[in-house]
């Protein structure tokens, strides 16, 4: 069955690549379709990987929104697609990955060179533009993946995208920073930096199905004059608390809140 699912994933990738011109046109024309072609592809991959996503405590979807989540795996993107068509910040190296880079660019990903701090302002400005256009922007403040057992240090530099948005949009008074906790049922989901992507994908295909619990905390208001470091700290505290609650529920076999169905599309500015 692992070989069958691997073949199905290859076919899904080929199908998405064949639809790349349509997605490019949808981006140029700002059709709502541009939001949902990448989501459909991500959800298809999640199904083929037998990744079950249980969503808990989905808050009102205020805009503009900056989602801040702990980072465990490349699967995190598929997990967030279960809820809404996010775009995200990725390291510059992703642009060189076959197929993945095409998927990322057509999904309006923002790239940043983590080794060159002078590229951060441009990345933040691009993130602000995505949010101004109505897109929820996903940020992994840890900057790298961990094993999921504990949070790494949160870096606050990209929270400044909210400040940049407020500086350019006089009619907007608040950016909502949304803490998001991601917890997998198996350590096999974790994708650490020294592991190649294809071997990790193959191990997931051969392994047992994985459940992901996805929890949303109370949105944090980032207003003019707010400290990005304070907001980053508050988001880290909220995520740590949600991860502890999810771990306690798993260890005590307490059922999580009933999973919510996929949400309706967030209307984007035309």
Coordinates of N, CA, C and O in Angstrom, one line a residue, residues 166-264:
X166 N 0.6 48.2 9.6 CA -0.1 49.3 10.2 C 0.5 50.7 9.8 O -0.1 51.7 9.7
X167 N 1.8 50.6 9.4 CA 2.5 51.8 9.0 C 2.1 52.3 7.6 O 2.1 53.4 7.2
X168 N 1.6 51.3 6.8 CA 1.2 51.6 5.4 C -0.3 51.7 5.2 O -0.7 52.1 4.1
X169 N -1.1 51.3 6.2 CA -2.5 51.3 6.0 C -3.2 52.1 7.2 O -3.4 51.6 8.3
X170 N -3.4 53.3 6.9 CA -3.9 54.2 7.9 C -5.3 53.9 8.4 O -5.7 54.2 9.5
X171 N -6.1 53.2 7.6 CA -7.4 52.8 8.0 C -7.5 51.6 8.8 O -8.6 51.2 9.3
X172 N -6.4 50.9 9.1 CA -6.4 49.7 9.9 C -5.7 50.0 11.2 O -4.6 50.5 11.2
X173 N -6.3 49.6 12.3 CA -5.8 50.0 13.6 C -5.2 48.8 14.3 O -4.4 48.9 15.3
X174 N -5.5 47.5 13.9 CA -5.1 46.3 14.6 C -4.8 45.2 13.6 O -5.5 45.0 12.7
X175 N -3.7 44.5 13.9 CA -3.4 43.2 13.2 C -3.6 42.2 14.3 O -3.1 42.3 15.4
X176 N -4.3 41.1 13.9 CA -4.6 40.0 14.9 C -3.5 38.9 14.8 O -3.3 38.4 13.7
X177 N -2.8 38.7 15.8 CA -1.8 37.7 15.9 C -2.4 36.4 16.5 O -2.8 36.5 17.7
X178 N -2.5 35.4 15.7 CA -3.2 34.2 16.1 C -2.3 33.0 16.6 O -1.6 32.5 15.7
X179 N -2.2 32.7 17.9 CA -1.4 31.6 18.3 C -2.0 30.3 17.9 O -3.2 30.1 18.0
X180 N -1.2 29.4 17.3 CA -1.6 28.1 16.9 C -0.7 27.0 17.4 O 0.5 27.1 17.3
X181 N -1.3 26.0 18.0 CA -0.5 24.8 18.5 C -0.7 23.6 17.7 O -1.9 23.2 17.3
X182 N 0.4 23.0 17.3 CA 0.3 21.8 16.4 C 1.0 20.6 17.2 O 2.2 20.7 17.6
X183 N 0.3 19.5 17.4 CA 0.8 18.4 18.1 C 0.4 17.1 17.3 O -0.7 16.9 17.0
X184 N 1.4 16.2 17.0 CA 1.2 15.0 16.3 C 1.2 13.8 17.3 O 1.9 13.8 18.3
X185 N 0.5 12.8 16.9 CA 0.4 11.6 17.8 C 1.6 10.7 17.7 O 1.8 9.8 18.6
X186 N 2.5 11.0 16.8 CA 3.7 10.1 16.6 C 4.9 11.0 16.4 O 4.9 11.9 15.6
X187 N 6.1 10.6 17.0 CA 7.3 11.4 16.7 C 7.8 11.2 15.3 O 8.7 11.9 14.8
X188 N 7.2 10.2 14.6 CA 7.6 10.0 13.2 C 7.2 11.2 12.3 O 7.8 11.4 11.2
X189 N 6.3 12.0 12.7 CA 5.9 13.2 12.0 C 7.0 14.3 12.0 O 7.1 15.1 11.0
X190 N 7.8 14.3 13.0 CA 8.8 15.4 13.1 C 9.8 15.3 12.0 O 10.3 14.2 11.6
X191 N 10.2 16.4 11.4 CA 11.1 16.5 10.3 C 12.2 17.4 10.7 O 12.1 18.6 10.6
X192 N 13.3 16.9 11.2 CA 14.4 17.7 11.6 C 15.3 18.1 10.4 O 15.3 17.4 9.4
X193 N 16.1 19.1 10.6 CA 16.8 19.8 9.5 C 17.8 18.9 8.8 O 18.1 19.1 7.6
X194 N 18.3 17.9 9.5 CA 19.4 17.0 8.8 C 18.8 15.8 8.1 O 19.6 14.9 7.7
X195 N 17.5 15.7 8.0 CA 16.9 14.6 7.4 C 16.4 15.0 6.0 O 15.7 16.0 5.9
X196 N 16.7 14.2 5.0 CA 16.3 14.5 3.6 C 14.7 14.4 3.5 O 14.1 13.5 4.2
X197 N 14.1 15.1 2.6 CA 12.7 15.1 2.5 C 12.1 13.8 2.0 O 11.2 13.2 2.6
X198 N 12.7 13.2 1.0 CA 12.2 12.0 0.4 C 12.2 10.8 1.3 O 11.2 10.1 1.4
X199 N 13.3 10.6 2.0 CA 13.3 9.5 3.0 C 12.3 9.7 4.1 O 11.6 8.7 4.6
X200 N 12.1 10.9 4.5 CA 11.1 11.2 5.5 C 9.7 10.9 5.0 O 8.8 10.3 5.7
X201 N 9.4 11.3 3.8 CA 8.1 11.0 3.1 C 7.9 9.5 3.0 O 6.8 9.0 3.3
X202 N 8.9 8.8 2.6 CA 8.8 7.3 2.5 C 8.5 6.7 3.8 O 7.7 5.7 3.9
X203 N 9.1 7.1 4.9 CA 8.9 6.6 6.2 C 7.5 6.8 6.7 O 6.8 6.0 7.3
X204 N 6.9 8.0 6.3 CA 5.5 8.3 6.6 C 4.6 7.3 5.8 O 3.6 6.9 6.4
X205 N 4.9 7.1 4.6 CA 4.0 6.2 3.8 C 4.0 4.8 4.3 O 3.0 4.1 4.3
X206 N 5.2 4.3 4.9 CA 5.3 3.0 5.4 C 4.7 2.8 6.8 O 4.4 1.7 7.2
X207 N 4.7 3.9 7.5 CA 4.3 3.9 8.9 C 2.8 3.9 9.2 O 2.0 3.7 8.2
X208 N 2.5 4.0 10.4 CA 1.1 4.0 10.8 C 0.4 5.4 10.5 O 1.2 6.4 10.4
X209 N -0.9 5.4 10.4 CA -1.6 6.7 10.3 C -1.2 7.6 11.5 O -1.0 7.2 12.6
X210 N -1.2 8.9 11.2 CA -0.8 9.9 12.2 C -2.0 10.9 12.4 O -2.6 11.3 11.5
X211 N -2.2 11.2 13.7 CA -3.2 12.2 14.0 C -2.5 13.5 14.4 O -1.5 13.4 15.1
X212 N -3.1 14.6 14.0 CA -2.6 15.9 14.4 C -3.7 16.6 15.1 O -4.8 16.8 14.5
X213 N -3.4 17.1 16.3 CA -4.3 18.0 17.0 C -3.9 19.4 16.7 O -2.7 19.8 17.0
X214 N -4.8 20.2 16.3 CA -4.6 21.6 15.9 C -5.4 22.5 16.8 O -6.7 22.4 16.7
X215 N -4.8 23.3 17.6 CA -5.6 24.2 18.5 C -5.3 25.7 18.2 O -4.1 26.0 18.0
X216 N -6.3 26.5 18.3 CA -6.2 27.9 18.1 C -6.4 28.6 19.4 O -7.4 28.4 20.1
X217 N -5.5 29.5 19.8 CA -5.7 30.3 21.0 C -6.4 31.6 20.7 O -6.8 31.9 19.6
X218 N -6.6 32.4 21.8 CA -7.3 33.7 21.6 C -6.4 34.6 20.8 O -5.2 34.8 21.1
X219 N -6.9 35.3 19.8 CA -6.1 36.2 19.0 C -5.6 37.3 19.8 O -6.2 37.9 20.7
X220 N -4.3 37.7 19.5 CA -3.7 38.8 20.3 C -3.7 40.1 19.4 O -3.4 40.0 18.2
X221 N -4.1 41.2 20.0 CA -4.2 42.4 19.2 C -2.9 43.1 19.1 O -2.3 43.5 20.2
X222 N -2.4 43.3 17.9 CA -1.1 44.1 17.7 C -1.6 45.4 17.2 O -2.0 45.6 16.0
X223 N -1.5 46.5 18.0 CA -1.8 47.8 17.6 C -0.6 48.7 17.4 O 0.5 48.2 17.7
X224 N -0.8 49.9 16.9 CA 0.4 50.8 16.8 C 1.0 51.0 18.1 O 0.4 51.2 19.1
X225 N 2.4 51.0 18.1 CA 3.1 51.2 19.3 C 3.4 49.9 20.1 O 4.1 50.0 21.1
X226 N 2.7 48.8 19.8 CA 3.0 47.5 20.5 C 4.4 47.1 20.2 O 5.0 47.3 19.2
X227 N 4.9 46.3 21.2 CA 6.2 45.7 21.1 C 6.2 44.4 20.4 O 5.4 43.5 20.9
X228 N 6.9 44.2 19.3 CA 6.9 42.9 18.6 C 7.5 41.8 19.6 O 7.0 40.7 19.5
X229 N 8.4 42.2 20.4 CA 9.0 41.2 21.3 C 7.9 40.7 22.4 O 7.9 39.6 22.7
X230 N 7.1 41.7 22.8 CA 6.1 41.4 23.8 C 5.0 40.5 23.2 O 4.6 39.5 23.8
X231 N 4.6 40.8 21.9 CA 3.6 40.0 21.2 C 4.2 38.6 21.0 O 3.5 37.5 21.1
X232 N 5.5 38.5 20.6 CA 6.1 37.2 20.3 C 6.1 36.3 21.6 O 5.8 35.1 21.6
X233 N 6.4 37.0 22.7 CA 6.4 36.3 24.0 C 5.1 35.8 24.4 O 4.9 34.7 24.9
X234 N 4.0 36.7 24.2 CA 2.7 36.3 24.5 C 2.2 35.1 23.7 O 1.5 34.2 24.1
X235 N 2.6 35.1 22.4 CA 2.2 34.0 21.5 C 2.9 32.7 21.9 O 2.3 31.7 21.9
X236 N 4.2 32.8 22.3 CA 4.9 31.6 22.7 C 4.2 31.0 24.0 O 4.1 29.8 24.1
X237 N 3.9 31.9 24.9 CA 3.2 31.4 26.2 C 1.9 30.7 25.9 O 1.6 29.7 26.4
X238 N 1.1 31.3 25.0 CA -0.2 30.7 24.6 C 0.0 29.4 24.0 O -0.7 28.4 24.3
X239 N 1.0 29.3 23.1 CA 1.2 28.0 22.3 C 1.7 27.0 23.3 O 1.3 25.8 23.3
X240 N 2.6 27.3 24.2 CA 3.1 26.4 25.2 C 2.0 25.8 26.0 O 1.9 24.6 26.4
X241 N 1.1 26.7 26.4 CA -0.1 26.3 27.2 C -1.0 25.3 26.5 O -1.4 24.3 27.0
X242 N -1.2 25.6 25.2 CA -2.1 24.7 24.4 C -1.4 23.4 24.2 O -2.1 22.3 24.2
X243 N -0.1 23.4 23.9 CA 0.6 22.1 23.7 C 0.5 21.3 25.0 O 0.4 20.0 24.9
X244 N 0.7 21.9 26.2 CA 0.6 21.2 27.4 C -0.8 20.5 27.6 O -0.9 19.4 28.0
X245 N -1.8 21.3 27.2 CA -3.2 20.8 27.3 C -3.4 19.6 26.4 O -4.1 18.6 26.8
X246 N -2.9 19.7 25.2 CA -3.1 18.6 24.2 C -2.3 17.4 24.7 O -2.8 16.3 24.5
X247 N -1.1 17.6 25.2 CA -0.4 16.4 25.7 C -1.1 15.8 26.9 O -1.1 14.5 27.0
X248 N -1.6 16.6 27.8 CA -2.4 16.0 28.9 C -3.6 15.2 28.4 O -3.8 14.1 28.9
X249 N -4.3 15.8 27.5 CA -5.5 15.1 26.9 C -5.1 13.7 26.3 O -5.8 12.7 26.5
X250 N -3.9 13.7 25.6 CA -3.5 12.5 25.0 C -3.1 11.4 26.0 O -3.4 10.3 25.9
X251 N -2.3 11.9 27.0 CA -1.8 11.0 28.0 C -2.9 10.4 28.9 O -2.8 9.3 29.4
X252 N -4.0 11.2 29.2 CA -5.1 10.7 30.0 C -6.2 10.1 29.2 O -7.3 9.8 29.8
X253 N -6.1 10.1 27.9 CA -7.1 9.5 27.0 C -8.4 10.3 27.1 O -9.5 9.8 26.9
X254 N -8.3 11.6 27.4 CA -9.5 12.5 27.4 C -9.7 12.9 26.0 O -8.8 13.4 25.3
X255 N -10.9 12.6 25.4 CA -11.2 13.0 24.0 C -11.0 14.5 23.8 O -11.4 15.3 24.7
X256 N -10.4 14.9 22.7 CA -10.3 16.3 22.4 C -11.7 16.8 22.0 O -12.6 16.1 21.8
X257 N -11.8 18.1 21.9 CA -13.0 18.7 21.4 C -13.3 18.2 20.1 O -12.4 17.8 19.3
X258 N -14.6 18.1 19.8 CA -15.0 17.6 18.5 C -14.3 18.4 17.4 O -14.4 19.6 17.4
X259 N -13.8 17.7 16.4 CA -13.1 18.4 15.3 C -14.1 19.2 14.5 O -15.2 18.8 14.3
X260 N -13.7 20.4 14.1 CA -14.6 21.2 13.3 C -14.4 20.9 11.8 O -13.3 20.4 11.4
X261 N -15.4 21.0 11.0 CA -15.3 20.8 9.6 C -14.4 21.9 8.9 O -14.2 22.9 9.6
X262 N -14.0 21.6 7.8 CA -13.2 22.6 7.0 C -14.1 23.9 6.9 O -15.3 23.9 6.7
X263 N -13.4 25.0 7.2 CA -14.1 26.3 7.2 C -14.4 26.8 5.8 O -13.7 26.4 4.8
X264 N -15.4 27.7 5.7 CA -15.7 28.3 4.4 C -14.5 29.2 4.0 O -13.8 29.7 4.8

